[in-house]
PDB file of C-alpha atoms in Angstrom:
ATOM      1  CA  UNK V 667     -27.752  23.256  -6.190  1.00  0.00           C
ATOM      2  CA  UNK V 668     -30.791  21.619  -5.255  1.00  0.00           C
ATOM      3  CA  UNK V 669     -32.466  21.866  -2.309  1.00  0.00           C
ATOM      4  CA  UNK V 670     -31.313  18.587  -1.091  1.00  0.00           C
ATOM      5  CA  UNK V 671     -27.579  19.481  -1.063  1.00  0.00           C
ATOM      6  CA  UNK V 672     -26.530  16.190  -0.038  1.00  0.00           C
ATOM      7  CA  UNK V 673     -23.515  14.417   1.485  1.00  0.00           C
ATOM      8  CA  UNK V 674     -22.803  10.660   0.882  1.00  0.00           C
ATOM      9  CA  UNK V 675     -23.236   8.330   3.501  1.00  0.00           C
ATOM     10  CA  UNK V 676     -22.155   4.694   2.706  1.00  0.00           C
ATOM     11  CA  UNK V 677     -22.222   1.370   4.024  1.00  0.00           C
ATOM     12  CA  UNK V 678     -18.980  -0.138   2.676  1.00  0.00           C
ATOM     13  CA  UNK V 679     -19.662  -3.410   0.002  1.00  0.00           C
ATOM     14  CA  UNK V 680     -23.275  -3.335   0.686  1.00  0.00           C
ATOM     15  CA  UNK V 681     -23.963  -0.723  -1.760  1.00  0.00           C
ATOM     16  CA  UNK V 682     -23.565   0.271  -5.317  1.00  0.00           C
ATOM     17  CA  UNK V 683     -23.316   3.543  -6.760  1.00  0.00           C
ATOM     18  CA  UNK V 684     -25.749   3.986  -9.460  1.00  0.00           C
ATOM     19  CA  UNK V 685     -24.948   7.519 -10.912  1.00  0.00           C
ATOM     20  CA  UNK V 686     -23.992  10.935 -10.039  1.00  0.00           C
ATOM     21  CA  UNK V 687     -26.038  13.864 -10.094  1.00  0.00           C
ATOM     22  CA  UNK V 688     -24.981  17.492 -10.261  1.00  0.00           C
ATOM     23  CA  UNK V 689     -26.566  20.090  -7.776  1.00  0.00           C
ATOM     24  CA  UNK V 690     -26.954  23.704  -7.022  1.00  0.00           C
ATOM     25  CA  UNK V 691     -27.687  25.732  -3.598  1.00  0.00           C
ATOM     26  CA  UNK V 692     -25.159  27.892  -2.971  1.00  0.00           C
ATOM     27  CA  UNK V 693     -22.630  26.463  -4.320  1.00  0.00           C
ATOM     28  CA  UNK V 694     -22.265  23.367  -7.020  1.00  0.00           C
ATOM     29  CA  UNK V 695     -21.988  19.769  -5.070  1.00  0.00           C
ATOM     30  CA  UNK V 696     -22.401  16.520  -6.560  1.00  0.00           C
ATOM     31  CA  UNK V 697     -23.735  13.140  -5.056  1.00  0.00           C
ATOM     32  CA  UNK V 698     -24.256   8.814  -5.467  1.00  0.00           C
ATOM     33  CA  UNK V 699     -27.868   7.675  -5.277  1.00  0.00           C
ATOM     34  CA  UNK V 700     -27.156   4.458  -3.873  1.00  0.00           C
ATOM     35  CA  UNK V 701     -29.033   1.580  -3.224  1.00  0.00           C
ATOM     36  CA  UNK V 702     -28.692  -1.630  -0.976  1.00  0.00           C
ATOM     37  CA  UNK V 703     -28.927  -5.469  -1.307  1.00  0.00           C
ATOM     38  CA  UNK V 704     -32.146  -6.985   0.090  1.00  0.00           C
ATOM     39  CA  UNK V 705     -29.658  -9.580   2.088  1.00  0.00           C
ATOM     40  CA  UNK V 706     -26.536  -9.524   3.934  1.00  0.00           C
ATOM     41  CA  UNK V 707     -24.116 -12.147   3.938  1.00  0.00           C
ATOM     42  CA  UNK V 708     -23.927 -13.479   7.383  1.00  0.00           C
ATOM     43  CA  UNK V 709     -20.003 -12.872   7.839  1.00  0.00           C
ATOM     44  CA  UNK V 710     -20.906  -8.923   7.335  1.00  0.00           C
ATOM     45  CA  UNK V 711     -23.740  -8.723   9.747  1.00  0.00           C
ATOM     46  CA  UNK V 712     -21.375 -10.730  12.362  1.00  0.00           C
ATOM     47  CA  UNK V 713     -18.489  -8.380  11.970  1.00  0.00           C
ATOM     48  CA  UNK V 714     -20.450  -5.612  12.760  1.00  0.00           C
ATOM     49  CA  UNK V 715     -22.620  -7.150  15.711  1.00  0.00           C
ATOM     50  CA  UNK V 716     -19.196  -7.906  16.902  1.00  0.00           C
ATOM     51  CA  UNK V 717     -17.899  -4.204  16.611  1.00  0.00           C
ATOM     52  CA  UNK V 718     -20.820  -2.656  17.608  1.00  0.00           C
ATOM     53  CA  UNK V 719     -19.865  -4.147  21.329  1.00  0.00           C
ATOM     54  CA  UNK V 720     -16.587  -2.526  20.967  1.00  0.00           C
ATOM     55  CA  UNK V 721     -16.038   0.621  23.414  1.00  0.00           C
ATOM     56  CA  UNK V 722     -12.981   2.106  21.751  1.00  0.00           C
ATOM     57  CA  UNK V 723     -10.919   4.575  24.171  1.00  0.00           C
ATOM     58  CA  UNK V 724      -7.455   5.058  22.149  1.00  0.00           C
ATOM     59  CA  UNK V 725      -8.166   8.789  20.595  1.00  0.00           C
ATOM     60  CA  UNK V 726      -4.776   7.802  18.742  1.00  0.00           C
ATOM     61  CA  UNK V 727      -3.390  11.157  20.089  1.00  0.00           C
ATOM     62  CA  UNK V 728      -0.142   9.907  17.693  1.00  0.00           C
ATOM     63  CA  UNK V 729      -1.909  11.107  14.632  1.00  0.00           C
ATOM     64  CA  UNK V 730      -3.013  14.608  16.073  1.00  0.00           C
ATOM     65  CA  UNK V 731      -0.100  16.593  14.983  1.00  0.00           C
ATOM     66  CA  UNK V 732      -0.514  14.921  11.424  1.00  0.00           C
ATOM     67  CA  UNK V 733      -3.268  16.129  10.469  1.00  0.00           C
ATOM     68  CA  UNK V 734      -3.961  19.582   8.309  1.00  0.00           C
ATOM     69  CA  UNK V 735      -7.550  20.278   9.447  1.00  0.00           C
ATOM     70  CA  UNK V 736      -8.156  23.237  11.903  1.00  0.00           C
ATOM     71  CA  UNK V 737      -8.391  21.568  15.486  1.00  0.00           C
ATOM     72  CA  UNK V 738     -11.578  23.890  15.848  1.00  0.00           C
ATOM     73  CA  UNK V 739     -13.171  22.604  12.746  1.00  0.00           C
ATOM     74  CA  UNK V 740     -12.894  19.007  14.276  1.00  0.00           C
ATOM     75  CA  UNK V 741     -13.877  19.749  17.950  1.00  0.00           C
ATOM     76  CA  UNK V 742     -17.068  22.159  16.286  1.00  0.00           C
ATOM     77  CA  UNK V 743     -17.883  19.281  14.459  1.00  0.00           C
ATOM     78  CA  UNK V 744     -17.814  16.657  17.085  1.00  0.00           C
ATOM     79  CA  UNK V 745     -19.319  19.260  19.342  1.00  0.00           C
ATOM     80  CA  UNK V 746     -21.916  19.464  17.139  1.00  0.00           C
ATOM     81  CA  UNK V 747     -22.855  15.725  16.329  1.00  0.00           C
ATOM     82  CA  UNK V 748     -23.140  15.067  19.934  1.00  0.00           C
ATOM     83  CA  UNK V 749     -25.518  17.701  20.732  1.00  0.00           C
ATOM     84  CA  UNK V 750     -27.597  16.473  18.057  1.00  0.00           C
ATOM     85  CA  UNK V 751     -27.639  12.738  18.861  1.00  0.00           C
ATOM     86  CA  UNK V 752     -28.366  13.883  22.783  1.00  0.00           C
ATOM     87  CA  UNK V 753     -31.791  15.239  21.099  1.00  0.00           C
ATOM     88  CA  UNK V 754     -32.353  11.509  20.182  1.00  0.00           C
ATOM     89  CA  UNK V 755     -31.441   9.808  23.664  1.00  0.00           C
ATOM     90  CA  UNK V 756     -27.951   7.918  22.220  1.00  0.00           C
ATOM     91  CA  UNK V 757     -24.730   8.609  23.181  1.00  0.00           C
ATOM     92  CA  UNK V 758     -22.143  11.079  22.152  1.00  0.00           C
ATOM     93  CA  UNK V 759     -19.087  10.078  20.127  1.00  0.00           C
ATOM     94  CA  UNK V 760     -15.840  10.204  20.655  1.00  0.00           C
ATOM     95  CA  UNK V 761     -13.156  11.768  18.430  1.00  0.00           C
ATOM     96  CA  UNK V 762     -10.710   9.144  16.734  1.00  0.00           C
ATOM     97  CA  UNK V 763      -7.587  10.910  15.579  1.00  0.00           C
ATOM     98  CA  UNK V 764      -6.396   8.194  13.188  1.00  0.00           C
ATOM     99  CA  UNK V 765     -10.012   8.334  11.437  1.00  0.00           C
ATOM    100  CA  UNK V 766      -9.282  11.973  11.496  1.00  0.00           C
ATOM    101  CA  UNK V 767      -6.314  11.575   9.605  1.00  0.00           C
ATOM    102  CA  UNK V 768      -7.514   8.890   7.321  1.00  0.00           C
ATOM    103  CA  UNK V 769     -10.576  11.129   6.228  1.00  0.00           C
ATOM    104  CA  UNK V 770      -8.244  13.766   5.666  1.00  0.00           C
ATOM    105  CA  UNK V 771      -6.204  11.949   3.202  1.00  0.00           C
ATOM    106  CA  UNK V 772      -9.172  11.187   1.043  1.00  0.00           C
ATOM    107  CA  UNK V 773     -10.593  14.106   1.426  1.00  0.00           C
ATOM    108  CA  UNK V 774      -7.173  14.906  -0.520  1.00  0.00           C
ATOM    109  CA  UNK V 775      -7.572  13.154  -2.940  1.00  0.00           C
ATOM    110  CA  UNK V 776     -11.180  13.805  -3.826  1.00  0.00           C
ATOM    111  CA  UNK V 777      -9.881  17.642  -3.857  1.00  0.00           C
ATOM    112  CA  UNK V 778      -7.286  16.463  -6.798  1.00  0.00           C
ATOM    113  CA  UNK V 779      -9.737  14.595  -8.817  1.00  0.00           C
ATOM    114  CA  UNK V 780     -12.006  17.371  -8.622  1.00  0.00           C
ATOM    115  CA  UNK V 781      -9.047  19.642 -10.017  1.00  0.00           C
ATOM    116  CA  UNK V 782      -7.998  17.370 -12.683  1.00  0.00           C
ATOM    117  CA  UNK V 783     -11.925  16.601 -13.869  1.00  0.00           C
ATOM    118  CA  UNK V 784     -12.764  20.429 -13.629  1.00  0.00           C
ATOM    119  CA  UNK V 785     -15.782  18.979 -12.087  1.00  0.00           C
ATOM    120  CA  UNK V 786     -16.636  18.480  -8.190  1.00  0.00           C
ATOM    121  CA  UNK V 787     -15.802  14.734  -7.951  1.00  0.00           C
ATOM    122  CA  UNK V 788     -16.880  12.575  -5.181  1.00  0.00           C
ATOM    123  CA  UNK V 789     -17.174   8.600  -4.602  1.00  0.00           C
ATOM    124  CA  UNK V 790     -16.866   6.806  -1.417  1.00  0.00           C
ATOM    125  CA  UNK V 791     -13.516   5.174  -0.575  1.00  0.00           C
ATOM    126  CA  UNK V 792     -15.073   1.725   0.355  1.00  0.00           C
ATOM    127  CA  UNK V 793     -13.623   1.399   3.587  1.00  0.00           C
ATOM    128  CA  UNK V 794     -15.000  -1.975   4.826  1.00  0.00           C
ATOM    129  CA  UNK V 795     -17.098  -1.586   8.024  1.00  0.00           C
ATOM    130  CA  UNK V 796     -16.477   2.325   8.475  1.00  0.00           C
ATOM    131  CA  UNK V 797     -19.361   4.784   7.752  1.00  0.00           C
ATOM    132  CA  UNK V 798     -18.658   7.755   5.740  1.00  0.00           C
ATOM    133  CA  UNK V 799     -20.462  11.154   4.772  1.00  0.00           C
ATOM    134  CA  UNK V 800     -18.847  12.941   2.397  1.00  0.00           C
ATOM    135  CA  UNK V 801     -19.598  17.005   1.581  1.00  0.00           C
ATOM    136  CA  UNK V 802     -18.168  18.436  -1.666  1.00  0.00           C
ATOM    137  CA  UNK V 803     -18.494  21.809  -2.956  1.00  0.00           C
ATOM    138  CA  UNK V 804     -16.883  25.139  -4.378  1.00  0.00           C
ATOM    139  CA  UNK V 805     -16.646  28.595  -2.610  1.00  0.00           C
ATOM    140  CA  UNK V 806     -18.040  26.591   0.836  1.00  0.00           C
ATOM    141  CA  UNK V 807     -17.806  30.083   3.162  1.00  0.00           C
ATOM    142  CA  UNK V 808     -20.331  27.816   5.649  1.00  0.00           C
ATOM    143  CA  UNK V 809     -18.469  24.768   5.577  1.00  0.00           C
ATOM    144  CA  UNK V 810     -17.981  24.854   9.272  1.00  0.00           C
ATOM    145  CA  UNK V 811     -18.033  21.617  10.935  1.00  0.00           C
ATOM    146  CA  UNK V 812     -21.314  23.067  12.700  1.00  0.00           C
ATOM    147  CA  UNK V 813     -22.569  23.900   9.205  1.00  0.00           C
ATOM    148  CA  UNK V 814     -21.478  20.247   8.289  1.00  0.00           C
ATOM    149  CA  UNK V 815     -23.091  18.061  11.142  1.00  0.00           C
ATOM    150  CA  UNK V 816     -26.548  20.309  10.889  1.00  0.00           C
ATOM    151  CA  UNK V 817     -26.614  19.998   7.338  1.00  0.00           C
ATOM    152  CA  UNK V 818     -26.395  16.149   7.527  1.00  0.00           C
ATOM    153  CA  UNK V 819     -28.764  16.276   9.941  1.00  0.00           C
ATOM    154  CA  UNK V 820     -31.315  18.282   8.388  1.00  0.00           C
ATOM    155  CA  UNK V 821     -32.263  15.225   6.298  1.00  0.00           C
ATOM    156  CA  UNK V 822     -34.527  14.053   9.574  1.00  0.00           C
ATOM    157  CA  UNK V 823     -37.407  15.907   8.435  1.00  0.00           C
ATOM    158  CA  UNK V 824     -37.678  12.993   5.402  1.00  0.00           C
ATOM    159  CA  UNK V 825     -36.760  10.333   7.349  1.00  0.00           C
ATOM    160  CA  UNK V 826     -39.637   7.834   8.099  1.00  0.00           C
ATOM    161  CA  UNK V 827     -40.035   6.611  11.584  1.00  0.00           C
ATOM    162  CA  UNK V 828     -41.824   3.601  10.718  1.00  0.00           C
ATOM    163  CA  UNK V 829     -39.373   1.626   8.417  1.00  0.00           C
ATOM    164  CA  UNK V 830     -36.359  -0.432   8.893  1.00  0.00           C
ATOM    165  CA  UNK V 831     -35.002   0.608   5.346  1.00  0.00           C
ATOM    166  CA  UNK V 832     -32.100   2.566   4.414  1.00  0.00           C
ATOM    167  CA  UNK V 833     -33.217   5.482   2.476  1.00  0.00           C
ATOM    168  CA  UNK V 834     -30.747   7.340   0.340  1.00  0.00           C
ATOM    169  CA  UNK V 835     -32.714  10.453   1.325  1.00  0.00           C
ATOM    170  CA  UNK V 836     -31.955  10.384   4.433  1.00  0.00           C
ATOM    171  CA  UNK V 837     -28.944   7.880   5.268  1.00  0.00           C
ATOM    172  CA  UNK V 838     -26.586  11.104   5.971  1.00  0.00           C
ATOM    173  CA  UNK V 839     -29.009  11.765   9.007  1.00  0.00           C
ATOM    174  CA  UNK V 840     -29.130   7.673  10.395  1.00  0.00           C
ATOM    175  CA  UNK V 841     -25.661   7.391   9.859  1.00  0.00           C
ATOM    176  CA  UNK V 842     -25.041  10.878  11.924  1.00  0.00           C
ATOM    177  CA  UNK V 843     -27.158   9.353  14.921  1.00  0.00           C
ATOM    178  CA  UNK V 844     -26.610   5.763  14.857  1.00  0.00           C
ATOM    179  CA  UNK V 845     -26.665   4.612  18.226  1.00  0.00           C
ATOM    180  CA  UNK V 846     -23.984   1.733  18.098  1.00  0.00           C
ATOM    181  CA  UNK V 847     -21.766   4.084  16.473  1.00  0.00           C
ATOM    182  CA  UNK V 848     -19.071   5.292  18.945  1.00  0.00           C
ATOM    183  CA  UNK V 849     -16.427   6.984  17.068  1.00  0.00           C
ATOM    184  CA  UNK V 850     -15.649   9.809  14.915  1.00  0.00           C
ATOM    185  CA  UNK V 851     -13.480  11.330  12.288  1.00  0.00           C
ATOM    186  CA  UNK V 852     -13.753  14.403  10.707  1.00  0.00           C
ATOM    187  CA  UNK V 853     -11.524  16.357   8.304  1.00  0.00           C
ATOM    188  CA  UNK V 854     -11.379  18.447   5.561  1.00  0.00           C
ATOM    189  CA  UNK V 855      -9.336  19.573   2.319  1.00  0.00           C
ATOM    190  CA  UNK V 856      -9.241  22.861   0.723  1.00  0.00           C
ATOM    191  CA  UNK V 857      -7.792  23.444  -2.740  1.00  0.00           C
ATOM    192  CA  UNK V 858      -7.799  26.387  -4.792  1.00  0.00           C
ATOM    193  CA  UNK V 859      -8.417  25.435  -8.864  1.00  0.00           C
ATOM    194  CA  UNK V 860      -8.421  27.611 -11.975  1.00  0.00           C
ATOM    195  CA  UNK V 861     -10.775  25.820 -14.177  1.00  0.00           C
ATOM    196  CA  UNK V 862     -12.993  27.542 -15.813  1.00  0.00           C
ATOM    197  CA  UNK V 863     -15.496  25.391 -13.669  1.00  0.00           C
ATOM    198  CA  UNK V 864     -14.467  24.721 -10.266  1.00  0.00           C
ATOM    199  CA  UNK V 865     -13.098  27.236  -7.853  1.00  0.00           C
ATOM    200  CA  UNK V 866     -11.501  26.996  -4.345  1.00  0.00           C
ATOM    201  CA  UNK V 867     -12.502  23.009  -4.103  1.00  0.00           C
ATOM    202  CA  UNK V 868     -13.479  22.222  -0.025  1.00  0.00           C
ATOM    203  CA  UNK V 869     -14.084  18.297   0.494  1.00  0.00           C
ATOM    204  CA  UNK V 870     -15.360  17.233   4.043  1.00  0.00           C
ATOM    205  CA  UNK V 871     -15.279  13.686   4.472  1.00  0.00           C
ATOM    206  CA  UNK V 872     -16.431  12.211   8.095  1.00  0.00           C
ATOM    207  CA  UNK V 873     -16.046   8.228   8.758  1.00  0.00           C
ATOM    208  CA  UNK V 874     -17.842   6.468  11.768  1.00  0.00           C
ATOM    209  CA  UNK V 875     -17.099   3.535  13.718  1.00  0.00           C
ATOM    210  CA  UNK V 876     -18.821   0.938  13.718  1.00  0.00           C
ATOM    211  CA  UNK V 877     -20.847   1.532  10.915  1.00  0.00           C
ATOM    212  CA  UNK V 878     -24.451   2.424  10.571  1.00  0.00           C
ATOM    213  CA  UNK V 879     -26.891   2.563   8.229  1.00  0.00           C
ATOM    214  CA  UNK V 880     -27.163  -1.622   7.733  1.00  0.00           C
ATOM    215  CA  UNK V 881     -30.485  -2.994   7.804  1.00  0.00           C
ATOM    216  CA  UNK V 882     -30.941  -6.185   9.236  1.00  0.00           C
ATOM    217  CA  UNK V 883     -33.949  -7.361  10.986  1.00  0.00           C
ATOM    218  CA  UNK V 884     -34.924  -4.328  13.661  1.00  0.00           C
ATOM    219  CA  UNK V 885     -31.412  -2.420  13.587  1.00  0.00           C
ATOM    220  CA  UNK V 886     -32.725   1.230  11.917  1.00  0.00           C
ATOM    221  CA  UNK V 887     -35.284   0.553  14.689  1.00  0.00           C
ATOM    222  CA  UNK V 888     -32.676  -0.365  17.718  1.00  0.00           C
ATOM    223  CA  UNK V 889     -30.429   2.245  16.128  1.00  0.00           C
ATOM    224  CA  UNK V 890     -32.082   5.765  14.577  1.00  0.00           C
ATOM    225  CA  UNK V 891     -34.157   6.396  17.491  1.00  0.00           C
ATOM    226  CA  UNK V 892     -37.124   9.496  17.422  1.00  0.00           C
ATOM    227  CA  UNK V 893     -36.351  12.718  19.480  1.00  0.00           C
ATOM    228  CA  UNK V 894     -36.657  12.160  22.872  1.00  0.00           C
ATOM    229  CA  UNK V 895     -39.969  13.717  24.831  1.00  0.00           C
TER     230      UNK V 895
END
């Protein structure tokens, strides 16, 4: 895998995926280079001024005992996230059980189509105004969800300070500490495979609410803030 082992952050209809490339670290991974429209139609950036104000406080405890994932994995994860976006001054997220849950599922069936292709197979479920970052890999022994939210975040170091652009490079990291982002959910899928390719398939997939990584006017400015002192 390269040394960019990369996850796949997404803004949801404002993107389009222009291929896949296949990667090696320590295990194989595959990712989108995606790119985004110049202009947003005004609906889009309203819907997401207007969710940005939202404070959600339902956890949607309902869909706890649903879910497959390792409570520790999630709570590591969120744990995690919100030390890293204290670093940058913005505040921490709270754990959505339903996103939880809905990650899971896709997470699912990413595992399944990476089984039936023989090939690690990832693309973003287009979930309209939800972020997602999506990890996909064989043999993943560090696929912790402290492992997952660092890794993410390690993209910082080629972020640049100065622009108001989403950069593919980096749009794991923005998303991770968007500021008007208030919600999280994490899960992930293990499934074993005995291709001649793939082994033991592990798919993370984490969605955010609202969404990040949308430029419009100032808001990577407003919103991806440097490390504070």
């Amino acid at each position: 895998m390269s040394r960019r082992y990369k996850t796949f952050p997404r803004l949801v209809f404002v993107f389009y995926i222009l291929k896949i490339l296949k990667i090696q670290i320590a295990f194989s991974s595959t990712f989108p280079e995606i790119d985004l429209p110049k202009e947003y139609p005004s609906s889009f950036i309203d819907e997401v001024q207007k969710s940005s104000k939202i404070v959600r406080r339902s956890l949607n405890d309902d869909f706890k005992d649903k879910l497959e994932t390792p409570m520790s994995f999630i709570d590591e994860h969120l744990t995690t996230t919100n030390e890293l976006r204290a670093k940058h001054g913005v505040p921490a997220l709270e754990v959505d059980y339903k996103l939880c849950f809905e990650a899971e599922e896709y997470a699912k069936v990413l595992a399944q189509k990476s089984r039936d292709a023989n090939k690690i197979t990832v693309t973003h479920s287009f979930k309209y105004l939800t972020g997602e970052n999506i990890l996909g890999g064989q043999n993943i022994a560090k696929a912790t969800g402290k492992f997952t939210a660092e890794h993410w975040y390690n993209e910082s170091q080629f972020h640049v300070w100065t622009e108001n652009v989403f950069n593919p490079k980096t749009g794991h990291f923005t998303q991770l500490i968007w500021k008007e982002t208030k919600n999280l959910g994490v899960a992930q899928a293990n499934l074993p495979s005995t291709g001649a390719a793939v082994k033991n398939i592990t798919i993370v997939v984490a969605r955010y609410i609202p969404v990040g990584n949308w430029a419009y006017k100032s808001s990577f400015k407003e919103n991806v803030l440097p490390v504070v002192g």
